[in-house]
């Protein structure tokens, strides 16, 4: 059935940006990508490969198996990669840092007093949580969430929760460490024992995800998040694969196919993910698994942003740096300034 007969005009009331639930990514996905190969020798795409026609077609005359449309009518569909171990999304590192600093390492509650009479204003029936909750809501209604006032109040809450008096959680009495971000995506918790410098505990993405998933919904406002999003969604377990129309392959004069930079990067992600799965299944030593996990983190970080400070950029075989998602959108040559507001 063609798209043309089913198009119903609708008036858009509002657009809300948010995080994506891994289940939602799977629901909207047309195919789970499992193999790193793209095309067979006969020119056809591999099933469950990165060029699976279920994600859309780019050759004239072919129909997309998902919606039975030609390439002019269908914008393509997303796929997904099931990651063997969770990895941190590079775009949300600061949010993770703020959230870990402001919450307890044991019970994941916000490090603010909930009992009446603890308000900084000295009110008898108001708690510290109520005081800051009211102030954050006031800022949202007056200035909105994108304002500098909003980031200032969130910074203030973070400062209060990481103060010198907050070494014990007021909810479960467990000692709190100091969160350190070892750029770009490594988190450490530094604990002090009776004034002496304690040990550094490395938090891997699985630990971070576990910590974030314990945060109650009503505490999310203190780290600047909406209740409709969950903080553990910024630690990826499922990676969306963009439609083929976003990363088309071109056929050169010699007859060889040249793949897009995003496809190159996704091939790396799939290969390492596959090796990680094989090593874990065969019971490889923890050291090897951790090295591969770091490598998977590197590939996903450079897939989102290939100019991340502190790590070498991913390069093509020719030595050219790859243009990944952030480079496509950012700056003068990016989608917004060059294509959407282009002269």
mmCIF file of C-alpha atoms in Angstrom:
data_model
loop_
_atom_site.group_PDB
_atom_site.id
_atom_site.type_symbol
_atom_site.label_atom_id
_atom_site.label_comp_id
_atom_site.label_asym_id
_atom_site.label_seq_id
_atom_site.Cartn_x
_atom_site.Cartn_y
_atom_site.Cartn_z
ATOM 1 C CA UNK A 1 0.000 0.000 0.000
ATOM 2 C CA UNK A 2 1.417 3.371 -0.997
ATOM 3 C CA UNK A 3 2.092 6.137 1.505
ATOM 4 C CA UNK A 4 0.181 8.710 -0.579
ATOM 5 C CA UNK A 5 -3.267 7.313 0.195
ATOM 6 C CA UNK A 6 -2.742 7.178 3.946
ATOM 7 C CA UNK A 7 -1.318 10.632 4.675
ATOM 8 C CA UNK A 8 -3.576 12.510 7.097
ATOM 9 C CA UNK A 9 -2.670 16.122 7.868
ATOM 10 C CA UNK A 10 -2.340 16.839 11.584
ATOM 11 C CA UNK A 11 -1.662 19.960 13.560
ATOM 12 C CA UNK A 12 1.318 19.552 15.876
ATOM 13 C CA UNK A 13 0.531 20.850 19.363
ATOM 14 C CA UNK A 14 4.016 20.553 20.833
ATOM 15 C CA UNK A 15 7.377 18.844 20.471
ATOM 16 C CA UNK A 16 8.988 17.374 23.565
ATOM 17 C CA UNK A 17 12.579 16.194 23.576
ATOM 18 C CA UNK A 18 13.514 13.412 25.937
ATOM 19 C CA UNK A 19 15.553 10.277 26.452
ATOM 20 C CA UNK A 20 14.629 7.045 24.758
ATOM 21 C CA UNK A 21 13.659 3.929 26.654
ATOM 22 C CA UNK A 22 15.606 0.842 25.404
ATOM 23 C CA UNK A 23 12.257 -0.930 24.999
ATOM 24 C CA UNK A 24 11.033 1.944 22.803
ATOM 25 C CA UNK A 25 14.179 1.682 20.640
ATOM 26 C CA UNK A 26 13.452 -2.024 20.143
ATOM 27 C CA UNK A 27 9.768 -1.326 19.433
ATOM 28 C CA UNK A 28 10.482 1.214 16.681
ATOM 29 C CA UNK A 29 13.276 -0.915 15.203
ATOM 30 C CA UNK A 30 12.557 -2.823 11.990
ATOM 31 C CA UNK A 31 15.405 -5.328 12.382
ATOM 32 C CA UNK A 32 18.056 -6.376 14.909
ATOM 33 C CA UNK A 33 21.467 -5.957 13.276
ATOM 34 C CA UNK A 34 23.742 -8.878 14.119
ATOM 35 C CA UNK A 35 26.374 -9.208 11.365
ATOM 36 C CA UNK A 36 29.031 -6.637 10.526
ATOM 37 C CA UNK A 37 28.981 -7.564 6.814
ATOM 38 C CA UNK A 38 27.146 -5.341 4.345
ATOM 39 C CA UNK A 39 26.812 -6.874 0.849
ATOM 40 C CA UNK A 40 27.264 -10.422 -0.487
ATOM 41 C CA UNK A 41 29.319 -11.126 -3.645
ATOM 42 C CA UNK A 42 26.137 -11.125 -5.764
ATOM 43 C CA UNK A 43 25.352 -7.536 -4.711
ATOM 44 C CA UNK A 44 22.503 -8.379 -2.334
ATOM 45 C CA UNK A 45 22.527 -7.177 1.259
ATOM 46 C CA UNK A 46 23.011 -9.616 4.138
ATOM 47 C CA UNK A 47 19.966 -10.447 6.258
ATOM 48 C CA UNK A 48 20.368 -8.757 9.671
ATOM 49 C CA UNK A 49 23.416 -6.939 8.251
ATOM 50 C CA UNK A 50 24.026 -3.197 8.285
ATOM 51 C CA UNK A 51 22.438 -2.777 4.846
ATOM 52 C CA UNK A 52 19.367 -4.966 5.471
ATOM 53 C CA UNK A 53 16.569 -3.710 3.150
ATOM 54 C CA UNK A 54 14.177 -3.684 6.155
ATOM 55 C CA UNK A 55 15.872 -0.408 7.143
ATOM 56 C CA UNK A 56 14.944 1.162 3.800
ATOM 57 C CA UNK A 57 16.088 0.911 0.176
ATOM 58 C CA UNK A 58 18.160 3.338 -1.894
ATOM 59 C CA UNK A 59 18.235 1.560 -5.285
ATOM 60 C CA UNK A 60 15.548 2.571 -7.808
ATOM 61 C CA UNK A 61 12.887 -0.066 -8.466
ATOM 62 C CA UNK A 62 13.346 -1.950 -5.185
ATOM 63 C CA UNK A 63 10.615 -2.024 -2.557
ATOM 64 C CA UNK A 64 11.219 -1.765 1.182
ATOM 65 C CA UNK A 65 10.035 -5.028 2.841
ATOM 66 C CA UNK A 66 8.907 -3.158 5.985
ATOM 67 C CA UNK A 67 6.327 -0.796 4.452
ATOM 68 C CA UNK A 68 6.272 -1.991 0.804
ATOM 69 C CA UNK A 69 7.235 1.437 -0.556
ATOM 70 C CA UNK A 70 9.684 2.601 -3.226
ATOM 71 C CA UNK A 71 12.721 4.620 -2.156
ATOM 72 C CA UNK A 72 11.082 7.974 -3.093
ATOM 73 C CA UNK A 73 8.104 7.305 -0.812
ATOM 74 C CA UNK A 74 9.751 5.832 2.287
ATOM 75 C CA UNK A 75 12.189 7.691 4.568
ATOM 76 C CA UNK A 76 13.583 4.375 5.857
ATOM 77 C CA UNK A 77 13.383 2.690 9.265
ATOM 78 C CA UNK A 78 15.655 2.347 12.265
ATOM 79 C CA UNK A 79 17.293 -0.901 13.297
ATOM 80 C CA UNK A 80 19.004 -1.730 16.578
ATOM 81 C CA UNK A 81 22.114 -3.420 17.981
ATOM 82 C CA UNK A 82 21.788 -5.293 21.278
ATOM 83 C CA UNK A 83 24.961 -4.419 23.201
ATOM 84 C CA UNK A 84 26.594 -7.240 25.151
ATOM 85 C CA UNK A 85 27.556 -4.915 28.042
ATOM 86 C CA UNK A 86 26.207 -1.423 28.817
ATOM 87 C CA UNK A 87 28.209 1.648 27.716
ATOM 88 C CA UNK A 88 28.011 5.326 28.680
ATOM 89 C CA UNK A 89 26.548 7.834 26.204
ATOM 90 C CA UNK A 90 29.222 10.524 25.719
ATOM 91 C CA UNK A 91 26.596 13.284 25.335
ATOM 92 C CA UNK A 92 25.285 12.789 28.874
ATOM 93 C CA UNK A 93 28.524 12.449 30.856
ATOM 94 C CA UNK A 94 27.914 15.713 32.750
ATOM 95 C CA UNK A 95 24.366 14.663 33.661
ATOM 96 C CA UNK A 96 25.689 11.330 34.995
ATOM 97 C CA UNK A 97 28.378 13.156 36.996
ATOM 98 C CA UNK A 98 25.825 15.549 38.569
ATOM 99 C CA UNK A 99 23.449 12.688 39.363
ATOM 100 C CA UNK A 100 26.111 10.499 40.989
ATOM 101 C CA UNK A 101 27.389 13.442 43.052
ATOM 102 C CA UNK A 102 23.922 14.402 44.297
ATOM 103 C CA UNK A 103 22.688 10.924 45.266
ATOM 104 C CA UNK A 104 23.641 8.261 47.826
ATOM 105 C CA UNK A 105 25.917 5.419 46.664
ATOM 106 C CA UNK A 106 23.896 2.863 48.625
ATOM 107 C CA UNK A 107 20.183 3.794 48.563
ATOM 108 C CA UNK A 108 20.333 6.180 45.515
ATOM 109 C CA UNK A 109 18.224 8.813 47.319
ATOM 110 C CA UNK A 110 18.997 12.527 46.961
ATOM 111 C CA UNK A 111 21.395 13.810 49.646
ATOM 112 C CA UNK A 112 18.939 16.412 50.975
ATOM 113 C CA UNK A 113 17.021 16.213 54.277
ATOM 114 C CA UNK A 114 13.379 15.173 53.978
ATOM 115 C CA UNK A 115 12.293 15.920 57.572
ATOM 116 C CA UNK A 116 10.229 19.069 58.350
ATOM 117 C CA UNK A 117 12.241 21.899 59.912
ATOM 118 C CA UNK A 118 15.412 21.275 57.884
ATOM 119 C CA UNK A 119 14.746 24.092 55.392
ATOM 120 C CA UNK A 120 17.624 26.602 54.988
ATOM 121 C CA UNK A 121 15.050 29.365 55.533
ATOM 122 C CA UNK A 122 14.353 28.108 59.067
ATOM 123 C CA UNK A 123 10.697 27.214 58.405
ATOM 124 C CA UNK A 124 9.336 24.642 60.898
ATOM 125 C CA UNK A 125 7.062 22.672 58.571
ATOM 126 C CA UNK A 126 9.209 22.777 55.401
ATOM 127 C CA UNK A 127 12.000 20.310 54.624
ATOM 128 C CA UNK A 128 15.205 20.992 52.697
ATOM 129 C CA UNK A 129 13.836 18.910 49.813
ATOM 130 C CA UNK A 130 10.595 20.955 49.700
ATOM 131 C CA UNK A 131 12.580 24.223 49.720
ATOM 132 C CA UNK A 132 14.744 23.297 46.724
ATOM 133 C CA UNK A 133 11.877 21.580 44.888
ATOM 134 C CA UNK A 134 9.828 24.805 45.159
ATOM 135 C CA UNK A 135 12.740 26.930 43.967
ATOM 136 C CA UNK A 136 13.448 24.682 40.940
ATOM 137 C CA UNK A 137 9.753 24.708 39.940
ATOM 138 C CA UNK A 138 9.696 28.520 40.228
ATOM 139 C CA UNK A 139 12.723 28.798 37.934
ATOM 140 C CA UNK A 140 11.138 26.407 35.389
ATOM 141 C CA UNK A 141 7.888 28.425 35.224
ATOM 142 C CA UNK A 142 9.663 31.810 35.074
ATOM 143 C CA UNK A 143 12.692 31.079 32.888
ATOM 144 C CA UNK A 144 12.332 27.562 31.390
ATOM 145 C CA UNK A 145 14.725 24.613 31.516
ATOM 146 C CA UNK A 146 17.188 25.980 28.959
ATOM 147 C CA UNK A 147 17.982 29.112 30.958
ATOM 148 C CA UNK A 148 21.166 29.955 32.865
ATOM 149 C CA UNK A 149 19.052 30.397 36.034
ATOM 150 C CA UNK A 150 18.014 26.742 35.773
ATOM 151 C CA UNK A 151 21.601 25.479 35.469
ATOM 152 C CA UNK A 152 22.583 27.764 38.382
ATOM 153 C CA UNK A 153 19.967 26.268 40.756
ATOM 154 C CA UNK A 154 20.953 22.691 39.746
ATOM 155 C CA UNK A 155 24.622 23.603 40.412
ATOM 156 C CA UNK A 156 23.554 24.991 43.807
ATOM 157 C CA UNK A 157 21.795 21.706 44.729
ATOM 158 C CA UNK A 158 24.901 19.790 43.617
ATOM 159 C CA UNK A 159 27.077 22.050 45.819
ATOM 160 C CA UNK A 160 24.821 21.448 48.851
ATOM 161 C CA UNK A 161 24.754 17.651 48.344
ATOM 162 C CA UNK A 162 28.551 17.431 47.972
ATOM 163 C CA UNK A 163 29.296 19.690 50.983
ATOM 164 C CA UNK A 164 31.752 18.629 53.686
ATOM 165 C CA UNK A 165 28.900 17.852 56.106
ATOM 166 C CA UNK A 166 27.363 15.302 53.745
ATOM 167 C CA UNK A 167 29.859 12.475 54.296
ATOM 168 C CA UNK A 168 27.036 10.226 55.596
ATOM 169 C CA UNK A 169 23.697 9.621 53.856
ATOM 170 C CA UNK A 170 20.847 11.001 55.999
ATOM 171 C CA UNK A 171 18.526 8.226 54.788
ATOM 172 C CA UNK A 172 20.619 5.054 55.229
ATOM 173 C CA UNK A 173 23.723 6.327 57.145
ATOM 174 C CA UNK A 174 26.210 4.881 54.628
ATOM 175 C CA UNK A 175 29.490 6.807 54.061
ATOM 176 C CA UNK A 176 29.723 8.813 50.835
ATOM 177 C CA UNK A 177 32.758 9.025 48.561
ATOM 178 C CA UNK A 178 33.843 11.776 46.190
ATOM 179 C CA UNK A 179 32.914 11.233 42.522
ATOM 180 C CA UNK A 180 35.728 11.912 40.053
ATOM 181 C CA UNK A 181 35.296 11.932 36.274
ATOM 182 C CA UNK A 182 38.381 10.594 34.550
ATOM 183 C CA UNK A 183 37.772 11.966 31.054
ATOM 184 C CA UNK A 184 36.080 11.059 28.809
ATOM 185 C CA UNK A 185 33.826 8.345 30.305
ATOM 186 C CA UNK A 186 35.479 6.745 33.368
ATOM 187 C CA UNK A 187 33.959 7.398 36.794
ATOM 188 C CA UNK A 188 35.733 6.785 40.097
ATOM 189 C CA UNK A 189 34.548 7.013 43.692
ATOM 190 C CA UNK A 190 37.193 8.225 46.149
ATOM 191 C CA UNK A 191 36.530 7.249 49.766
ATOM 192 C CA UNK A 192 38.179 8.785 52.801
ATOM 193 C CA UNK A 193 38.607 6.836 56.055
ATOM 194 C CA UNK A 194 38.947 9.039 59.188
ATOM 195 C CA UNK A 195 40.699 11.879 57.416
ATOM 196 C CA UNK A 196 43.115 9.593 55.578
ATOM 197 C CA UNK A 197 42.970 9.253 51.822
ATOM 198 C CA UNK A 198 41.154 6.053 51.020
ATOM 199 C CA UNK A 199 40.923 3.963 47.899
ATOM 200 C CA UNK A 200 39.624 4.803 44.423
ATOM 201 C CA UNK A 201 36.836 2.497 43.328
ATOM 202 C CA UNK A 202 36.330 2.412 39.569
ATOM 203 C CA UNK A 203 32.662 2.502 38.574
ATOM 204 C CA UNK A 204 32.083 0.589 35.361
ATOM 205 C CA UNK A 205 29.002 1.397 33.212
ATOM 206 C CA UNK A 206 27.110 -1.531 34.777
ATOM 207 C CA UNK A 207 27.650 -0.119 38.295
ATOM 208 C CA UNK A 208 26.650 3.365 37.097
ATOM 209 C CA UNK A 209 23.471 1.997 35.511
ATOM 210 C CA UNK A 210 22.570 0.090 38.690
ATOM 211 C CA UNK A 211 23.130 3.221 40.810
ATOM 212 C CA UNK A 212 21.032 5.422 38.494
ATOM 213 C CA UNK A 213 18.181 2.920 38.234
ATOM 214 C CA UNK A 214 17.664 3.083 42.015
ATOM 215 C CA UNK A 215 16.912 6.835 42.027
ATOM 216 C CA UNK A 216 13.230 7.461 42.875
ATOM 217 C CA UNK A 217 11.189 9.464 40.333
ATOM 218 C CA UNK A 218 10.393 12.265 42.792
ATOM 219 C CA UNK A 219 14.147 12.933 43.289
ATOM 220 C CA UNK A 220 14.836 13.499 39.571
ATOM 221 C CA UNK A 221 13.834 17.186 39.703
ATOM 222 C CA UNK A 222 16.914 17.931 41.863
ATOM 223 C CA UNK A 223 19.282 16.875 39.069
ATOM 224 C CA UNK A 224 17.278 18.751 36.427
ATOM 225 C CA UNK A 225 15.420 15.799 34.920
ATOM 226 C CA UNK A 226 11.771 15.280 34.040
ATOM 227 C CA UNK A 227 9.791 12.390 35.575
ATOM 228 C CA UNK A 228 9.033 11.043 32.086
ATOM 229 C CA UNK A 229 12.722 10.192 31.595
ATOM 230 C CA UNK A 230 14.850 7.786 33.589
ATOM 231 C CA UNK A 231 18.549 8.522 34.292
ATOM 232 C CA UNK A 232 19.666 4.918 33.630
ATOM 233 C CA UNK A 233 18.631 5.305 29.957
ATOM 234 C CA UNK A 234 21.791 7.377 29.338
ATOM 235 C CA UNK A 235 23.803 4.184 29.886
ATOM 236 C CA UNK A 236 23.125 2.383 26.614
ATOM 237 C CA UNK A 237 22.117 -1.258 26.398
ATOM 238 C CA UNK A 238 20.575 -0.950 22.934
ATOM 239 C CA UNK A 239 22.108 1.172 20.171
ATOM 240 C CA UNK A 240 19.746 2.505 17.461
ATOM 241 C CA UNK A 241 20.998 2.007 13.891
ATOM 242 C CA UNK A 242 19.988 4.854 11.545
ATOM 243 C CA UNK A 243 18.066 4.092 8.321
ATOM 244 C CA UNK A 244 20.044 3.425 5.127
ATOM 245 C CA UNK A 245 18.802 6.728 3.659
ATOM 246 C CA UNK A 246 20.860 8.508 6.354
ATOM 247 C CA UNK A 247 24.054 6.600 5.411
ATOM 248 C CA UNK A 248 23.767 5.563 1.747
ATOM 249 C CA UNK A 249 26.568 3.586 0.093
ATOM 250 C CA UNK A 250 27.846 4.790 -3.273
ATOM 251 C CA UNK A 251 29.102 2.703 -6.189
ATOM 252 C CA UNK A 252 32.432 3.923 -7.574
ATOM 253 C CA UNK A 253 33.432 3.909 -11.278
ATOM 254 C CA UNK A 254 35.454 0.749 -10.660
ATOM 255 C CA UNK A 255 32.283 -1.015 -9.541
ATOM 256 C CA UNK A 256 33.347 -1.172 -5.888
ATOM 257 C CA UNK A 257 30.993 0.005 -3.175
ATOM 258 C CA UNK A 258 32.095 2.775 -0.849
ATOM 259 C CA UNK A 259 30.380 2.855 2.535
ATOM 260 C CA UNK A 260 29.379 5.925 4.522
ATOM 261 C CA UNK A 261 31.414 6.957 7.599
ATOM 262 C CA UNK A 262 28.551 6.038 9.965
ATOM 263 C CA UNK A 263 28.364 2.540 8.453
ATOM 264 C CA UNK A 264 32.156 2.164 8.916
ATOM 265 C CA UNK A 265 31.812 3.078 12.563
ATOM 266 C CA UNK A 266 28.853 0.718 13.106
ATOM 267 C CA UNK A 267 30.906 -2.121 11.554
ATOM 268 C CA UNK A 268 33.558 -1.515 14.259
ATOM 269 C CA UNK A 269 30.893 -1.508 16.995
ATOM 270 C CA UNK A 270 29.385 -4.777 15.733
ATOM 271 C CA UNK A 271 32.766 -6.536 15.418
ATOM 272 C CA UNK A 272 33.848 -5.659 18.964
ATOM 273 C CA UNK A 273 30.378 -6.504 20.316
ATOM 274 C CA UNK A 274 30.642 -9.916 18.620
ATOM 275 C CA UNK A 275 34.135 -10.545 20.063
ATOM 276 C CA UNK A 276 32.958 -9.476 23.494
ATOM 277 C CA UNK A 277 30.027 -11.916 23.313
ATOM 278 C CA UNK A 278 32.278 -14.791 22.193
ATOM 279 C CA UNK A 279 34.832 -14.108 24.944
ATOM 280 C CA UNK A 280 32.178 -13.927 27.652
ATOM 281 C CA UNK A 281 30.522 -17.135 26.444
ATOM 282 C CA UNK A 282 33.838 -19.003 26.399
ATOM 283 C CA UNK A 283 34.639 -17.788 29.936
ATOM 284 C CA UNK A 284 37.663 -15.627 29.026
ATOM 285 C CA UNK A 285 39.651 -13.919 31.826
ATOM 286 C CA UNK A 286 38.126 -10.749 33.296
ATOM 287 C CA UNK A 287 41.064 -8.662 32.017
ATOM 288 C CA UNK A 288 40.376 -9.523 28.356
ATOM 289 C CA UNK A 289 36.649 -8.860 28.787
ATOM 290 C CA UNK A 290 37.378 -5.463 30.359
ATOM 291 C CA UNK A 291 39.759 -4.508 27.530
ATOM 292 C CA UNK A 292 37.102 -5.346 24.942
ATOM 293 C CA UNK A 293 34.495 -3.468 26.980
ATOM 294 C CA UNK A 294 36.747 -0.367 26.930
ATOM 295 C CA UNK A 295 37.165 -0.792 23.171
ATOM 296 C CA UNK A 296 33.376 -1.012 22.707
ATOM 297 C CA UNK A 297 33.046 2.174 24.784
ATOM 298 C CA UNK A 298 35.652 3.856 22.550
ATOM 299 C CA UNK A 299 33.867 2.902 19.317
ATOM 300 C CA UNK A 300 30.453 4.048 20.576
ATOM 301 C CA UNK A 301 31.946 7.315 21.894
ATOM 302 C CA UNK A 302 33.575 8.076 18.522
ATOM 303 C CA UNK A 303 30.370 7.018 16.717
ATOM 304 C CA UNK A 304 28.526 9.807 18.547
ATOM 305 C CA UNK A 305 31.359 12.350 18.560
ATOM 306 C CA UNK A 306 34.698 11.853 16.848
ATOM 307 C CA UNK A 307 36.202 15.013 18.365
ATOM 308 C CA UNK A 308 35.964 13.988 22.013
ATOM 309 C CA UNK A 309 38.897 15.419 23.963
ATOM 310 C CA UNK A 310 41.162 12.877 25.578
ATOM 311 C CA UNK A 311 40.764 10.087 23.025
ATOM 312 C CA UNK A 312 42.278 9.691 19.543
ATOM 313 C CA UNK A 313 39.786 10.194 16.687
ATOM 314 C CA UNK A 314 38.715 7.191 14.610
ATOM 315 C CA UNK A 315 40.274 7.227 11.152
ATOM 316 C CA UNK A 316 39.597 5.799 7.711
ATOM 317 C CA UNK A 317 42.117 3.400 6.145
ATOM 318 C CA UNK A 318 43.427 6.345 4.119
ATOM 319 C CA UNK A 319 44.155 8.273 7.350
ATOM 320 C CA UNK A 320 41.217 10.684 6.998
ATOM 321 C CA UNK A 321 39.250 11.258 10.241
ATOM 322 C CA UNK A 322 35.688 9.975 10.086
ATOM 323 C CA UNK A 323 32.752 12.412 10.170
ATOM 324 C CA UNK A 324 30.341 10.913 12.699
ATOM 325 C CA UNK A 325 26.995 12.075 14.142
ATOM 326 C CA UNK A 326 28.087 15.238 15.995
ATOM 327 C CA UNK A 327 30.240 16.433 13.071
ATOM 328 C CA UNK A 328 27.256 16.057 10.737
ATOM 329 C CA UNK A 329 25.137 18.437 12.783
ATOM 330 C CA UNK A 330 27.631 20.865 14.305
ATOM 331 C CA UNK A 331 29.138 24.085 13.030
ATOM 332 C CA UNK A 332 29.063 25.989 9.778
ATOM 333 C CA UNK A 333 29.172 22.951 7.503
ATOM 334 C CA UNK A 334 26.668 20.986 9.620
ATOM 335 C CA UNK A 335 23.014 20.158 8.920
ATOM 336 C CA UNK A 336 21.522 23.109 10.821
ATOM 337 C CA UNK A 337 23.594 26.010 9.533
ATOM 338 C CA UNK A 338 24.481 24.648 6.114
ATOM 339 C CA UNK A 339 21.405 22.635 5.050
ATOM 340 C CA UNK A 340 18.431 23.893 7.041
ATOM 341 C CA UNK A 341 19.198 27.601 7.170
ATOM 342 C CA UNK A 342 21.291 27.524 3.995
ATOM 343 C CA UNK A 343 21.104 30.566 1.746
#
